[in-house]
XYZ file of C-alpha atoms in Angstrom:
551
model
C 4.797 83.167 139.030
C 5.696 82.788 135.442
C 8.920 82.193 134.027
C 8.054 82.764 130.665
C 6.902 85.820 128.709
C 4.558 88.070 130.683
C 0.825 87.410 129.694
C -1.472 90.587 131.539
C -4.632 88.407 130.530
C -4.319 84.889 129.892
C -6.481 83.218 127.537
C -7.956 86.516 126.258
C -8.188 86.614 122.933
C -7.224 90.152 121.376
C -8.079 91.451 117.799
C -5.937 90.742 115.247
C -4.759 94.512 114.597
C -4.494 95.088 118.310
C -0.228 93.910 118.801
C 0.694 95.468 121.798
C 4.971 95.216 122.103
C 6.294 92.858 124.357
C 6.763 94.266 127.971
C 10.110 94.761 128.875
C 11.256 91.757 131.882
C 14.072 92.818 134.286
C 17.100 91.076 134.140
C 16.264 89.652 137.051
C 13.250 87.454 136.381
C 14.756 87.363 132.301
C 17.872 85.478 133.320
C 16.380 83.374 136.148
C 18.224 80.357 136.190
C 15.867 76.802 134.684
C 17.933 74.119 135.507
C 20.803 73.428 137.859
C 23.557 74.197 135.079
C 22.521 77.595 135.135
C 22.811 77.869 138.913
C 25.882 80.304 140.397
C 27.631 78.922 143.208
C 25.700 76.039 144.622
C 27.713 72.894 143.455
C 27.646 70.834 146.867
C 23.661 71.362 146.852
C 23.339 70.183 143.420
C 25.473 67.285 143.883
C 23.647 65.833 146.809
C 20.171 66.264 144.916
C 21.652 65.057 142.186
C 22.779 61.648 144.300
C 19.479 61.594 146.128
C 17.815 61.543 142.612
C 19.768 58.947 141.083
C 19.483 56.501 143.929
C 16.000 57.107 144.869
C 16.926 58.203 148.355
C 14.167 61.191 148.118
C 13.524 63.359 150.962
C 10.167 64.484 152.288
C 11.026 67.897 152.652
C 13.581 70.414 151.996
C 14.804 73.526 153.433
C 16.589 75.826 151.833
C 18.523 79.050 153.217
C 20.575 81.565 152.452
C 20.404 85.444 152.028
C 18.337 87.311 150.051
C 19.103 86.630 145.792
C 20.826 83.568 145.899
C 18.765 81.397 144.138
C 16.155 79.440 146.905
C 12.951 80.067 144.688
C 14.802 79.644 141.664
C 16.121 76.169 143.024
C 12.945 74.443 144.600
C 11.220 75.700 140.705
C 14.034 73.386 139.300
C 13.741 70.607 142.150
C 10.410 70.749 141.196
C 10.764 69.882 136.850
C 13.874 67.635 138.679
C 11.673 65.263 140.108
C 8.355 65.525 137.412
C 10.142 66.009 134.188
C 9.223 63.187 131.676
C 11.663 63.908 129.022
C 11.068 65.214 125.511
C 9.544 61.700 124.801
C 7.779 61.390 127.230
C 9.625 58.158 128.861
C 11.695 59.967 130.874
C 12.247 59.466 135.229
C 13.169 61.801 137.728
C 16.566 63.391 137.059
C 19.224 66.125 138.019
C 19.211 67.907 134.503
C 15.542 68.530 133.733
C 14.600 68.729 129.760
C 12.856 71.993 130.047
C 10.924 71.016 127.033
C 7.889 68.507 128.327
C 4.548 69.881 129.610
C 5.512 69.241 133.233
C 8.688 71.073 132.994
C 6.798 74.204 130.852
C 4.103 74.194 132.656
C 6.015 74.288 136.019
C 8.525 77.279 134.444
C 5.180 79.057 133.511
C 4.046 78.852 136.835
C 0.648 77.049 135.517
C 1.262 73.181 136.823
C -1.648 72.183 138.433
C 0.275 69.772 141.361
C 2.792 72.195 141.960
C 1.398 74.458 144.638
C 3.517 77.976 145.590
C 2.268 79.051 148.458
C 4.189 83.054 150.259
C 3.831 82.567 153.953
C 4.457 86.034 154.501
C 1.162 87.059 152.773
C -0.530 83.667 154.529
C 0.548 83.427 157.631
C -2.536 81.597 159.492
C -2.978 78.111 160.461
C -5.885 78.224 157.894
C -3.939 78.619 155.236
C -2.412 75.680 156.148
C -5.219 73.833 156.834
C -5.703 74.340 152.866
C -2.216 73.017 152.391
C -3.076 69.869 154.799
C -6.609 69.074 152.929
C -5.011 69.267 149.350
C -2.217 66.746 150.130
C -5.036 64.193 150.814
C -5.639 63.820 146.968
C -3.041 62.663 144.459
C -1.320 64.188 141.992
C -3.167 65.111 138.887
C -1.034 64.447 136.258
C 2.547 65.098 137.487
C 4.694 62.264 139.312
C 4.835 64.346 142.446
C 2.724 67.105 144.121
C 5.135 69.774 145.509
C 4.372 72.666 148.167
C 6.412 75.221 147.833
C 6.382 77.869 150.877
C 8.227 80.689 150.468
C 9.892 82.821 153.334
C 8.138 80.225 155.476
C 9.494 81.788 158.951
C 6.540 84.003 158.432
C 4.326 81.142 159.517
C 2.784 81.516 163.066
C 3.343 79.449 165.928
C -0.343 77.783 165.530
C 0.389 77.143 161.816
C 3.565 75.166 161.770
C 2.299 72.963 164.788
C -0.619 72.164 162.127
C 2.280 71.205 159.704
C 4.276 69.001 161.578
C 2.312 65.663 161.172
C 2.187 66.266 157.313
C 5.346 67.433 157.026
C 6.342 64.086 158.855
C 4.555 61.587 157.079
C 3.315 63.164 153.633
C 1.272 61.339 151.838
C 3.298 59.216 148.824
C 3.836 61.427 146.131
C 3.709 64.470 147.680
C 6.974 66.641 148.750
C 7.501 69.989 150.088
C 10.502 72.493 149.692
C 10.244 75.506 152.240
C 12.416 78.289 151.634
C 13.724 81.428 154.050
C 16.082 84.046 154.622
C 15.996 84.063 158.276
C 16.819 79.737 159.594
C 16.546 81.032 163.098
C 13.087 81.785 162.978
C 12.037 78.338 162.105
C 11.216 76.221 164.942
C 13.693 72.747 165.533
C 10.614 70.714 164.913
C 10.317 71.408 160.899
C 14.115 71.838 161.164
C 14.167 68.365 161.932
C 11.760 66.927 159.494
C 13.819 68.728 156.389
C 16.911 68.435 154.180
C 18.624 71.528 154.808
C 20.798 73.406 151.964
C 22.593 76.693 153.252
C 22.701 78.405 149.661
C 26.228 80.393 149.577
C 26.587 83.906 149.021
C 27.975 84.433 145.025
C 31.898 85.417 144.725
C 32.522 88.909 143.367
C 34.300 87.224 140.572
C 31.765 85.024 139.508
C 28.946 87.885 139.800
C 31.495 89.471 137.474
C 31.639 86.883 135.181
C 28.073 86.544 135.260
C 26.972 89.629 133.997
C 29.362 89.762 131.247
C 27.896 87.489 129.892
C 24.601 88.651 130.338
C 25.628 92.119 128.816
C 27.261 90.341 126.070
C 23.972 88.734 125.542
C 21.917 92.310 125.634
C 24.429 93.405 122.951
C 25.476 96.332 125.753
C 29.309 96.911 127.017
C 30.844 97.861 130.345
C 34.355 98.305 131.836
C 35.855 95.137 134.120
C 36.120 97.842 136.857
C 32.205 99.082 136.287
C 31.229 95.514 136.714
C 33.408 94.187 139.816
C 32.336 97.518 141.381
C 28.346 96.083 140.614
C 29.564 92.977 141.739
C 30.698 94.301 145.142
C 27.441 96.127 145.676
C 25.532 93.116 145.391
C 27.236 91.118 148.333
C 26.990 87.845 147.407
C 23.535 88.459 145.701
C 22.538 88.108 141.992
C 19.270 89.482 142.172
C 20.763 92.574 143.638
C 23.455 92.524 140.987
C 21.125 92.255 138.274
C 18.965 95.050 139.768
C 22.148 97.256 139.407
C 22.838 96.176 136.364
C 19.932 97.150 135.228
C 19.829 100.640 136.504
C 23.377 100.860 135.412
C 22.156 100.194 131.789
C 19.510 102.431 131.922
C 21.777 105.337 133.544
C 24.705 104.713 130.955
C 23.886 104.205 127.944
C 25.652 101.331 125.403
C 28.977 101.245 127.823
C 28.652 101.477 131.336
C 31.772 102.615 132.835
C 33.092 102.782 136.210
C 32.707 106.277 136.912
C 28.970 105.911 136.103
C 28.663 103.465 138.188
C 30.186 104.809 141.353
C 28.228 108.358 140.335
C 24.802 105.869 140.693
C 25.864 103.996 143.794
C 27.308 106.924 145.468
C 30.603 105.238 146.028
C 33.873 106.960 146.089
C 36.122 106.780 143.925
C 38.548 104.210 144.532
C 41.967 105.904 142.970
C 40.604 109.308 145.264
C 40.724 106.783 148.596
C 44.058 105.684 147.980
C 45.125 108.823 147.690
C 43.447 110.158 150.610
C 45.164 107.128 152.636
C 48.219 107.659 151.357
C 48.546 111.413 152.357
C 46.617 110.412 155.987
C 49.815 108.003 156.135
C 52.172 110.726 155.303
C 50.408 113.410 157.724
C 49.963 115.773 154.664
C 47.299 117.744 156.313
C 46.516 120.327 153.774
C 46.393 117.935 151.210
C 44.144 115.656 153.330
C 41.493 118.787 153.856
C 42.028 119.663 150.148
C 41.364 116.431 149.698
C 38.329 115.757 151.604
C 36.767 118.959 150.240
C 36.958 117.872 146.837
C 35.487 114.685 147.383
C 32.447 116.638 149.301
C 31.794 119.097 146.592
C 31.573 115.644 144.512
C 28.645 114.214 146.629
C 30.271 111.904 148.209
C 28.781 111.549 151.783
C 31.324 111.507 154.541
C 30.022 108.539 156.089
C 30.619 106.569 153.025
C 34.198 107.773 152.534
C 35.098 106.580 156.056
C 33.455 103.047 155.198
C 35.488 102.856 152.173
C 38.759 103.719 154.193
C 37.430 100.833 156.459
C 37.110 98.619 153.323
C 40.557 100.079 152.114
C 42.616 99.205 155.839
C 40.954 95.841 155.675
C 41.712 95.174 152.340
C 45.629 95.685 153.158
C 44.969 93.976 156.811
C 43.877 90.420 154.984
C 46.682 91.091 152.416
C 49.278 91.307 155.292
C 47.974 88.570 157.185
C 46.770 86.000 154.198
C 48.262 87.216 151.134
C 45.908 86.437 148.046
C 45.365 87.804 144.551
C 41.626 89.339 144.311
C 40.532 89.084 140.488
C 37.769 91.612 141.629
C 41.024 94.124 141.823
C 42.641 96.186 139.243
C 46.366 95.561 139.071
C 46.742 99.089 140.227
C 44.912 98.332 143.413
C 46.933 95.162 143.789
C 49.938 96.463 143.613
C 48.898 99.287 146.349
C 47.666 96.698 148.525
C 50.673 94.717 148.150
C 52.970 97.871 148.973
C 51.060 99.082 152.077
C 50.647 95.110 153.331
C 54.805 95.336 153.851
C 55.028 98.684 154.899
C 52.191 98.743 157.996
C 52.433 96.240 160.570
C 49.520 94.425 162.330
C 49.649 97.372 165.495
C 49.256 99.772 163.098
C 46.893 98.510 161.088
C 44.973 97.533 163.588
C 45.051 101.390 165.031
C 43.686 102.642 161.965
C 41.007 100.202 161.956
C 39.602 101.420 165.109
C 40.279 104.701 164.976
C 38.127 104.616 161.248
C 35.606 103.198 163.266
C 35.218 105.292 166.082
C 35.169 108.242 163.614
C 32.516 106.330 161.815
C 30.046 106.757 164.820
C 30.944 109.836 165.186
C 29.840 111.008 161.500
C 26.733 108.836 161.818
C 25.777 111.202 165.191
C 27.093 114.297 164.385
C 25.241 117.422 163.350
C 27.498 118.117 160.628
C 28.676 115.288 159.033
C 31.505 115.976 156.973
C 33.090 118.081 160.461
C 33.033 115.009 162.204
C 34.948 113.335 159.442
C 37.123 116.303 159.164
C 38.518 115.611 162.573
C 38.332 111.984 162.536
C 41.177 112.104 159.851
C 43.095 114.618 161.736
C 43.351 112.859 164.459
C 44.532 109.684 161.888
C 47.182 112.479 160.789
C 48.115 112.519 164.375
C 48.863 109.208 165.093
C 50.396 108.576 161.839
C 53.722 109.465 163.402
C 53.052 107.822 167.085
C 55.016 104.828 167.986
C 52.799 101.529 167.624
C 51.579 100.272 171.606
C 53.984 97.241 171.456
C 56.797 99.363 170.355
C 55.920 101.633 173.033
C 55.943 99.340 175.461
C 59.103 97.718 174.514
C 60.373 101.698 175.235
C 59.275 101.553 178.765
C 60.784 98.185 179.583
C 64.069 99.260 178.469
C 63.376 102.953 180.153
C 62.910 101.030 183.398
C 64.957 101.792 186.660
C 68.096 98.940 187.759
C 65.890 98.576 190.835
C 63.348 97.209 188.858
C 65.331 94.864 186.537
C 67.025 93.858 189.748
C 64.184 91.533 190.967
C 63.627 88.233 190.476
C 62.234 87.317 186.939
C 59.064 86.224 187.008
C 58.216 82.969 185.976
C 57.581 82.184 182.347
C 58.695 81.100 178.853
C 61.290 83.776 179.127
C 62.830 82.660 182.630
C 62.367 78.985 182.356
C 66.296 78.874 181.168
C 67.777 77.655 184.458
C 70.511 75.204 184.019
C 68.320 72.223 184.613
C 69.623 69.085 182.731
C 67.832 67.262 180.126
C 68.914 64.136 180.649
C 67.950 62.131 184.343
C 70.609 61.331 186.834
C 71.934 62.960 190.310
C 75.453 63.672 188.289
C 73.852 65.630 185.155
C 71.291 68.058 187.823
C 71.626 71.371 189.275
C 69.927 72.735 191.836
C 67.269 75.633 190.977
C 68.809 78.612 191.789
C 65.540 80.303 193.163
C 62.092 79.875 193.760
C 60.980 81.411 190.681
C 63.319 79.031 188.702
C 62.364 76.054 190.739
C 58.932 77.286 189.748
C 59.628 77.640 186.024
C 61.312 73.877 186.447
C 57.883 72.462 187.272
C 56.240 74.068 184.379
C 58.847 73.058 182.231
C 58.589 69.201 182.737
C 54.972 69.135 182.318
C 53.429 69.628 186.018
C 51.148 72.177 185.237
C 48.759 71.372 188.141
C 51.897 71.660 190.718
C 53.039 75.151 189.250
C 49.984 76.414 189.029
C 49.677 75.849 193.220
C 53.252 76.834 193.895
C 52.763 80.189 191.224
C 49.262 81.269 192.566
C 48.827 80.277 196.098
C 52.258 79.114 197.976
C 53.845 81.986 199.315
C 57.866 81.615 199.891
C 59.146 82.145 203.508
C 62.546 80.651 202.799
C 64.405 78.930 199.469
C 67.776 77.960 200.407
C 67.936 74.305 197.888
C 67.238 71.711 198.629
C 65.575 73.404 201.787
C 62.145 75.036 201.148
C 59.992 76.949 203.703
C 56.497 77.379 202.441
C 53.043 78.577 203.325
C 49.829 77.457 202.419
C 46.059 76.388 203.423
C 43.668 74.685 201.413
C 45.856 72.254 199.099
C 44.508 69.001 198.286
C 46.303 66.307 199.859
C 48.559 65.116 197.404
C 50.253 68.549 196.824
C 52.685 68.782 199.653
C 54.208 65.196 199.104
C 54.544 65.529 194.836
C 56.242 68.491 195.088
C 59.294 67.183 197.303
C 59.104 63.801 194.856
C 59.291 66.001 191.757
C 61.947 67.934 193.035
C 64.255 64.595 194.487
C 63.409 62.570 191.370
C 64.191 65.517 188.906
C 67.817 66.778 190.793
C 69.449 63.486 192.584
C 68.850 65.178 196.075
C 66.721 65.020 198.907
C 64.562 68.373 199.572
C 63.392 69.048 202.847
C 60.595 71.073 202.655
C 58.831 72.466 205.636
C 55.355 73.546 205.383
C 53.650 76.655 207.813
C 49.746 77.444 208.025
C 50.404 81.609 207.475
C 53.676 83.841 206.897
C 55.595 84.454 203.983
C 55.777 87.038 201.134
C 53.264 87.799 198.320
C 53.021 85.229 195.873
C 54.490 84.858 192.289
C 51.062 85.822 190.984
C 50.670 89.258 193.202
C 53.998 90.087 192.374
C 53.673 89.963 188.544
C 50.719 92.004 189.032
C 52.265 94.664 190.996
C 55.036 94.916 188.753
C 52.526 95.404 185.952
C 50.384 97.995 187.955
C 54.011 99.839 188.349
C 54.494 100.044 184.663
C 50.948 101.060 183.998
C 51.704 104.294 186.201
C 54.927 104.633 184.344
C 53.192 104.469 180.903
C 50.946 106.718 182.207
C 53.228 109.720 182.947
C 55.008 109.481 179.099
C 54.100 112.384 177.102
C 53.241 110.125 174.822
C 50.125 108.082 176.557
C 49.232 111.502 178.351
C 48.558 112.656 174.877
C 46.912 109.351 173.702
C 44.373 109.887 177.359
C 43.523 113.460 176.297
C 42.941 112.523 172.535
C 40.727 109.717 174.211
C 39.269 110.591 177.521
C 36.957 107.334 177.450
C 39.606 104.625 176.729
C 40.273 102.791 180.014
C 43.392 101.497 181.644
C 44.822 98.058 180.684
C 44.293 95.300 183.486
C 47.504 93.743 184.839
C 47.549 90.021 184.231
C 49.592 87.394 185.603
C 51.084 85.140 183.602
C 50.232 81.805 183.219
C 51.468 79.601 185.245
C-alpha cells in the first residue's frame, strides 16, 4: 500500500482541465513513520537492527509483535529501504537510517518495488498462497539488493500453510528475507518462532502519544488543550494509530481548538474534576450529594458503567501513588495534588476495599436491567463502608476483645514467640533451658532447623515437657529425626535431654492447635455486629480458612 499521495488510477492520463483536489489522507497513513527516527518507542529494536546491519550479522527472518498501532507494518516497510537503500548517489550499502530519496527507498514507500512482496495472511490464508510465496523466492531479486516477504497478521496462516513455509523460511535462498508481523505471538506455531528474530514492539507512553500529536497538530496549523490531548492519549492505550484516529475525529468534532470537554463529550468519558468529586463525597458518606451527584452526571450521558470504570481508574490511580509514588506528566497538577492527598489519607485495606467493592458493582451494572439503579446502590453501599473499620483493624479489635482464658494458653510458635531467653553465644554457662514446648519449638526454628521444626510443629504431639526431659509421640519419621533433635537440643543448652519416644498418646499438635484457636476467633468475628452486617451486605462472601503458621 502506498505511502505517498493517493493515486485512484495509476498511469491514467487525465485531461488537462480535469484537476480533481487532492483527497484528504488520515492522519494515520499521513504521518506514518519512513525511517526509524520517526519511530515512537521502539529504541532497543532499532538498536539491535541497527548492530545487525552494521556488522553484517543479517537474519533470515523477523518477527515482529506487539498490539494493534504500534508500528509492525510501518517497521518491516523501513527494514525493508534499511537493507535496499542505495543512497542518493547511488553508492550507498545497507544501513540503519535509510535516504528515503533513491528509487528503492521511493519505490518501496510507494508500495510499487517490484522485489518487495506484501503479502495479508488474513485475506490468504491457504497453503497455496504460499506455494506462490515458495515459487517466487526461487528467482533473484530484480533490481533491489534483497527480495523481502512481508506477511502481515501472519497467525492467520493455516496449519497446512506454515508447514509449507518452514523449509524456506529455514534456508531462504541468498538474497531473499522475510519479516512476518502479528498481533496475536501465541498463535504462531514454535517452529517459525524458532526460525525468526523476534521484536516485542512496546505499547507508546501516554506522554509521548501526547507529545506526539502536538506536534502533529502544530503541523496541521490546529490547537488543543494539554488536558484534551493526554485524555486522547489515554484512549489510545499504548496505540498511535488509535490516537491518531481520535485525533482526527477530535479535529473534525471541534473545530480550530479541541478542548477537553469536547473530547470527553466524543469519547463518552466522564469528566474527571466530576469523579473526584463524586469520590470525595462517597469518602465522606454525603449521600444526598452522592445521588445529586450521580443524577447529574446521568442527565449528562454519561453511562453508569463508565463512571464506575473511571472510579476504578481513579482508586487505582491513588493505590499506585500510595504504594510507588511517581509524578504522571499525563496529570494535571490539580489531579496530582488529589492523588497525592488521598495516597496519605487511605491506607492499603481501604483502598483495597474500594477496589473490589467498584468492581463487584461493576458486574452488577453490566447485568442489571437498569443500569444506572445498579450503580445507584453500588455507591451506597461504598457510603456504607466508608465509615467501617478496615479488616486488619478489625481484627486487631477482636484480639484485644478476647477472653483471659484465651490469652492464657501457650503462644503459639512463631516470629512473635520465638523470644525465649536462649543465648546467642555457645557454651553450657551462657544457656537456658526452653521454658516450654512451644519455645523449645520456636528455638529450633530460630537456629536454622527448619526441617526439625517443621516435624516437631506439625506431627509430634507432646505427652510430657519437663526440660531437659521430653515425652513425645510420633510414627512415620525418617530415621534421623529422633536422634538430631536430642543433639540439637544438648549441643545448643550444655545439657543432656532425655527424650523418650511413644508410638500413640499425647495432645493435639502445635499445628491443630493454631487452627482451633483460629476457628474460635472466626466464630467470634462472626457474632460482631459489625461482620454480621458485612455477611448480610454480602451473602456470597465465604468464611476465611484458618491457617497454621509456618513452622
Amino acid at each position: 500500500m502506498s505511502d505517498e499521495s493517493d493515486i485512484a488510477f495509476p498511469g491514467l492520463d487525465l485531461p488537462a482541465t480535469a484537476t480533481a483536489p487532492a483527497a484528504y489522507r488520515v492522519l494515520a497513513r499521513k504521518y506514518r513513520p519512513a525511517s526509524f527516527d520517526a519511530l515512537l518507542g521502539q529504541d532497543a529494536m532499532v538498536q539491535t537492527l541497527g548492530n545487525a546491519i552494521a556488522r553484517g550479522r543479517l537474519a533470515q527472518a523477523w518477527l515482529l509483535t506487539g498490539v494493534r498501532g504500534v508500528g509492525k507494518t510501518s517497521t518491516a516497510r523501513i527494514i525493508a529501504k534499511a537493507l535496499n537503500c542505495i543512497g542518493p548517489d547511488g553508492q550507498g550499502g545497507p544501513t540503519i537510517s535509510p535516504c528515503g530519496q533513491c528509487e528503492p527507498c521511493t519505490a518501496i514507500a510507494a508500495g510499487r518495488h517490484i522485489d518487495v512482496v506484501e503479502m495479508d495472511a488474513a485475506s490468504n490464508t491457504g497453503v497455496d498462497d504460499v506455494r506462490e510465496i515458495i515459487e517466487g523466492v526461487r528467482y533473484a531479486a530484480v533490481s533491489a539488493r534483497y527480495k523481502i516477504h512481508i506477511i502481515d497478521e501472519v497467525h492467520m496462516l493455516s496449519k497446512a500453510a506454515f508447514n509449507a513455509l518452514l523449509k524456506t523460511l529455514e534456508e531462504p535462498p541468498p538474497g531473499v528475507k522475510f519479516i512476518m508481523a502479528t498481533t496475536e505471538v501465541n498463535k504462531v506455531p514454535a517452529t517459525i518462532l524458532s526460525r525468526c528474530q523476534r521484536f516485542d514492539l512496546k505499547r507508546i507512553p501516554a506522554d509521548m502519544l501526547a507529545g506526539h500529536f502536538a506536534r502533529i497538530l502544530d503541523a496541521e496549523g490546529v490547537a488543543a488543550e494539554a488536558d484534551a490531548l493526554a485524555l486522547i492519549a489515554r484512549a489510545a492505550e499504548g496505540s498511535v494509530r488509535d490516537g491518531l484516529s481520535i485525533l482526527d475525529q477530535a479535529i473534525a468534532h471541534s473545530g480550530e481548538t479541541i478542548t477537553a470537554a469536547a473530547v470527553r463529550d466524543m469519547l463518552g468519558l466522564a469528566d474527571r474534576s466530576a469523579v473526584r468529586d463524586l469520590f470525595g463525597q462517597v469518602l465522606a458518606g454525603d449521600v444526598p450529594g452522592l445521588m445529586a451527584a450521580i443524577a447529574r452526571q446521568y442527565d449528562l450521558g454519561q453511562d453508569p458503567a463508565q463512571l464506575l470504570r473511571e472510579l476504578l481508574d481513579l482508586v487505582h490511580g491513588i493505590t499506585r501513588q500510595r504504594m510507588a509514588p511517581r509524578h504522571d506528566p499525563a496529570l494535571s497538577a490539580e489531579e496530582q495534588a488529589a492523588l497525592d492527598n488521598w495516597a496519605k489519607a487511605l491506607g492499603f485495606p481501604r483502598l483495597s476495599l474500594l477496589w473490589q467493592m467498584l468492581l463487584k458493582g461493576l458486574e452488577e451494572v453490566n447485568q442489571a436491567p437498569v443500569p444506572l439503579q445498579a450503580a445507584e446502590m453500588a455507591l451506597l453501599r461504598l457510603c456504607h463502608a466508608a465509615d467501617l473499620p478496615d479488616p486488619g483493624s478489625l481484627i486487631r479489635q477482636l484480639q484485644q476483645d478476647r477472653s483471659p482464658e484465651a490469652g492464657a494458653r501457650a503462644p503459639a510458635p512463631g516470629p512473635a514467640t520465638t523470644s525465649a531467653p536462649v543465648a546467642a553465644t555457645a557454651g553450657p554457662a551462657a544457656a537456658t533451658l526452653p521454658a516450654d514446648f512451644a519455645t523449645l519449638v520456636a528455638l529450633f526454628r530460630q537456629r536454622g532447623e527448619a526441617r526439625l521444626a517443621h516435624y516437631l510443629h506439625d506431627e509430634i504431639r507432646l505427652i510430657a515437657c519437663t526440660p531437659p526431659s521430653l515425652s513425645l509421640a510420633a510414627t512415620g519419621l525418617p530415621g534421623d529425626v529422633k536422634a538430631a533433635i536430642a543433639t540439637c537440643l544438648a549441643g545448643w543448652t550444655g545439657t543432656k535431654w532425655h527424650v523418650e519416644w511413644h508410638a500413640d498418646g499425647g495432645g493435639p499438635t502445635l499445628r491443630e492447635i493454631e487452627i482451633a484457636e483460629g476457628k474460635a476467633l472466626i466464630e467470634k468475628m462472626k457474632s460482631d455486629p459489625v461482620v454480621a452486617a458485612l455477611k448480610a451486605a454480602f451473602p456470597d462472601a465465604e468464611d476465611p480458612v484458618p491457617l497454621a503458621r509456618s513452622a
